[in-house]
Coordinates of C-alpha atoms in Angstrom, one line a residue:
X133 CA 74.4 102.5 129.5
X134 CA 76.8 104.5 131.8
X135 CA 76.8 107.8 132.2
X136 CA 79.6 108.2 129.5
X137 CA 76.7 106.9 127.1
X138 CA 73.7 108.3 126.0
X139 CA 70.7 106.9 123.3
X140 CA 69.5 108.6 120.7
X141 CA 67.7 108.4 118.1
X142 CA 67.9 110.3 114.6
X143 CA 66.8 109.9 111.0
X144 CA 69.6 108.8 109.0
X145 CA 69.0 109.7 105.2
X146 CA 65.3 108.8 105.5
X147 CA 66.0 106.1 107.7
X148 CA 64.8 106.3 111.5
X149 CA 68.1 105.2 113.6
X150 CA 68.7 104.5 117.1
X151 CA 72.0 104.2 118.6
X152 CA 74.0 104.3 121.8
X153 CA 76.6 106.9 121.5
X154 CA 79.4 108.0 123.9
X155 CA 78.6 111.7 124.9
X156 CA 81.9 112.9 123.8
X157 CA 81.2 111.8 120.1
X158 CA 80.8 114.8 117.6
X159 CA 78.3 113.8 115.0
X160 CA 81.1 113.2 112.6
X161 CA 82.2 110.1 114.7
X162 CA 78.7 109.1 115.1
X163 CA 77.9 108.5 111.5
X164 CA 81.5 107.5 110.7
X165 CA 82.4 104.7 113.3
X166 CA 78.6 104.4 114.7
X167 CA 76.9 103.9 112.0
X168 CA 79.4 102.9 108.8
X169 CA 78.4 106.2 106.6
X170 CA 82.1 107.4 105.5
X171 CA 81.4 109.4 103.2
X172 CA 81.4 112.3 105.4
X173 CA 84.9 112.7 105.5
X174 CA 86.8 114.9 108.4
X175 CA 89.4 117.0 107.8
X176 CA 90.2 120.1 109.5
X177 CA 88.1 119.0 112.9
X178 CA 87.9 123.0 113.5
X179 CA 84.6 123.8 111.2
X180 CA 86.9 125.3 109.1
X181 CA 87.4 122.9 105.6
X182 CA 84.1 122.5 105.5
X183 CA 84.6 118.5 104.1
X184 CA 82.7 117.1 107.1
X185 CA 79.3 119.3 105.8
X186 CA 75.7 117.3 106.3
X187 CA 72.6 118.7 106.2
X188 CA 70.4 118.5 109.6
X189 CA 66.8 119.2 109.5
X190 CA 67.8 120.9 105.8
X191 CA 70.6 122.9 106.6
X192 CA 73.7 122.5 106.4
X193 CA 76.1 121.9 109.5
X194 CA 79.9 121.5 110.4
X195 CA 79.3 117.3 111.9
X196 CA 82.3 118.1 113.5
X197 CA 81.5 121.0 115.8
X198 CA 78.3 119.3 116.8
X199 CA 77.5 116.4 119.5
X200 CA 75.9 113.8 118.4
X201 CA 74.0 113.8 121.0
X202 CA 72.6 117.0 120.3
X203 CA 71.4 115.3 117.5
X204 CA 68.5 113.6 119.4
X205 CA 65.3 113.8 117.4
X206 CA 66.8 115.0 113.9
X207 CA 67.2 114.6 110.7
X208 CA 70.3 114.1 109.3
X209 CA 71.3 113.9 105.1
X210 CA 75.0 112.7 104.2
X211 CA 76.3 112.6 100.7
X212 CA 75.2 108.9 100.7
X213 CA 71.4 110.4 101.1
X214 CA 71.3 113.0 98.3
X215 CA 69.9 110.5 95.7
X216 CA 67.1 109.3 95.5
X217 CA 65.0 105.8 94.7
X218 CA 64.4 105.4 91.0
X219 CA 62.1 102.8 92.0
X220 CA 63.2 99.8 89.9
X221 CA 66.1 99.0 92.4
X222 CA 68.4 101.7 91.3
X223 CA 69.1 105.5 92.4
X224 CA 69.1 108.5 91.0
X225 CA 72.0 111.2 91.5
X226 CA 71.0 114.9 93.0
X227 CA 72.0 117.2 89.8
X228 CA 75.1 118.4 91.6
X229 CA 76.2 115.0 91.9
X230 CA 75.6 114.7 88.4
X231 CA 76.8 118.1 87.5
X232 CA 80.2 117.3 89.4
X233 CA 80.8 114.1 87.3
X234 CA 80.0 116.0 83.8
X235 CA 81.8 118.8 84.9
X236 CA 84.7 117.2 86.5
X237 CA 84.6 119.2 89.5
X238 CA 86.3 117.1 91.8
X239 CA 90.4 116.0 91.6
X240 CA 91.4 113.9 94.7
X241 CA 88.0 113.9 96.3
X242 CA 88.5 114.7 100.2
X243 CA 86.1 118.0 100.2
X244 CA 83.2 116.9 97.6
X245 CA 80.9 115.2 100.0
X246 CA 80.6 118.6 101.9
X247 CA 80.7 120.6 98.8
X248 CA 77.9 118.2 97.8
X249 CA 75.7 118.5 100.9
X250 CA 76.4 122.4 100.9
X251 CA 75.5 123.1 97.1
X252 CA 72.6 120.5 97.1
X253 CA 70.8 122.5 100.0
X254 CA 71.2 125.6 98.3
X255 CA 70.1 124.8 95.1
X256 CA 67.2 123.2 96.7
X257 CA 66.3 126.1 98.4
X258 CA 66.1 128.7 95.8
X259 CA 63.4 128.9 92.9
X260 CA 64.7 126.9 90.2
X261 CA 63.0 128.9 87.4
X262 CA 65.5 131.8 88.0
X263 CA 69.1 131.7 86.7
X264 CA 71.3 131.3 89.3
X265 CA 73.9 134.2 89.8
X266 CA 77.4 134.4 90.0
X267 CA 77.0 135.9 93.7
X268 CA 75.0 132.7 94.3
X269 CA 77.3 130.4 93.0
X270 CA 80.1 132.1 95.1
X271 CA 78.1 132.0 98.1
X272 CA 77.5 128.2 97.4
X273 CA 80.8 127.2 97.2
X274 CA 82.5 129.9 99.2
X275 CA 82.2 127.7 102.8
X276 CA 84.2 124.9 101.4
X277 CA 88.0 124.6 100.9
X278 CA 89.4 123.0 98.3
X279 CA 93.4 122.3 97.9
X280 CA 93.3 120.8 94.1
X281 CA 91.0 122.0 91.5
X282 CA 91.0 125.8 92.1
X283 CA 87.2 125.9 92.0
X284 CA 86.6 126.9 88.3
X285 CA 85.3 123.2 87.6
X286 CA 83.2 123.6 91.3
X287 CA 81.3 126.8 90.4
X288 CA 80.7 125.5 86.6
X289 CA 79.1 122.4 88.4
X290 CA 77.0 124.8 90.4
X291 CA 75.6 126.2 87.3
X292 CA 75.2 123.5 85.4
X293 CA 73.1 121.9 88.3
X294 CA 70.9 125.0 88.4
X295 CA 70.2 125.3 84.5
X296 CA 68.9 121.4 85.1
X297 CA 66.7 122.3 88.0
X298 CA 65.1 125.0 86.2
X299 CA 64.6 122.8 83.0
X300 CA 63.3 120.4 84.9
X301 CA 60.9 122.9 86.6
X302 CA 60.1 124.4 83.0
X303 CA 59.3 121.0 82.3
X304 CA 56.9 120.3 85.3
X305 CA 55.3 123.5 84.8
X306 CA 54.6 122.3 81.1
X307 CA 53.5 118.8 81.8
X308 CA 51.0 120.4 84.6
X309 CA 49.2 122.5 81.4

């Protein structure tokens, strides 16, 4: 390791990770070319588009205004983490993953992964068993550009992913009686 070079090592979408990255490498590169994970897609490189959005420790975060190496000791989610283990060998979507395939809430693709990351944290963070608002769902979305689909199909995605969370939660709450 030269001085150009420095180890770190993160958690990877549950997955502990070590690697050897150049210092100059925004986190972007890091998971792109360091580690294979592409589905965090760059496209303005300013922090602007919003297409390059993972989550670390939770929130969400611009990978390309951030070092990788700053990223020593985190925990990082891509759009390739947001589902989960179904535990028979398969995986389970997040609902806004779902929601954007019912919904069709994506056109050529380049920005979903960070709408993705964005709305999944948000929706995760709020209490399920309360309708979500339309100031919500433009605060979810309003980070993220998109060029093709106008965002009608985005925020409708949005809301169908929260009425699923808070079914599901009704149900929970049910099943817990």
């Amino acid at each position: 390791m030269t001085d150009t070079e420095r180890a770190i090592s993160v958690v990877v979408n549950g997955v502990p990770r070590e690697a050897t990255v150049p210092v100059r490498w925004l986190l972007s590169d890091a998971l792109r070319h360091g580690l294979g994970l592409t589905g965090t897609h760059v496209g303005c490189e300013h922090g602007v588009c919003g297409s390059c959005t993972v989550l670390v420790d939770g929130q969400p975060t611009r990978s390309c205004l951030v070092l990788a190496v700053q990223m020593d000791g985190h925990e990082i989610t891509t759009v390739e983490g947001l589902s989960r283990s179904d535990n028979r060998g398969g995986q389970v979507l997040h609902p806004i993953q779902e929601a954007f395939r019912e919904c069709h809430a994506l056109q050529c693709g380049f920005c979903t992964p960070g709408f993705l990351t964005t709305i999944a944290a948000g929706l995760d963070a709020r209490d399920p068993s309360v309708e979500i608002t339309d100031e919500e769902v433009d605060e979810l979305v309003g980070g993220n550009l998109c060029r093709c689909t106008g965002y009608a199909n985005i925020k409708k995605a949005c809301r169908h992913a929260a009425a699923r969370m808070r079914d599901a939660a009704a149900t929970d709450v049910e099943a817990a009686r």
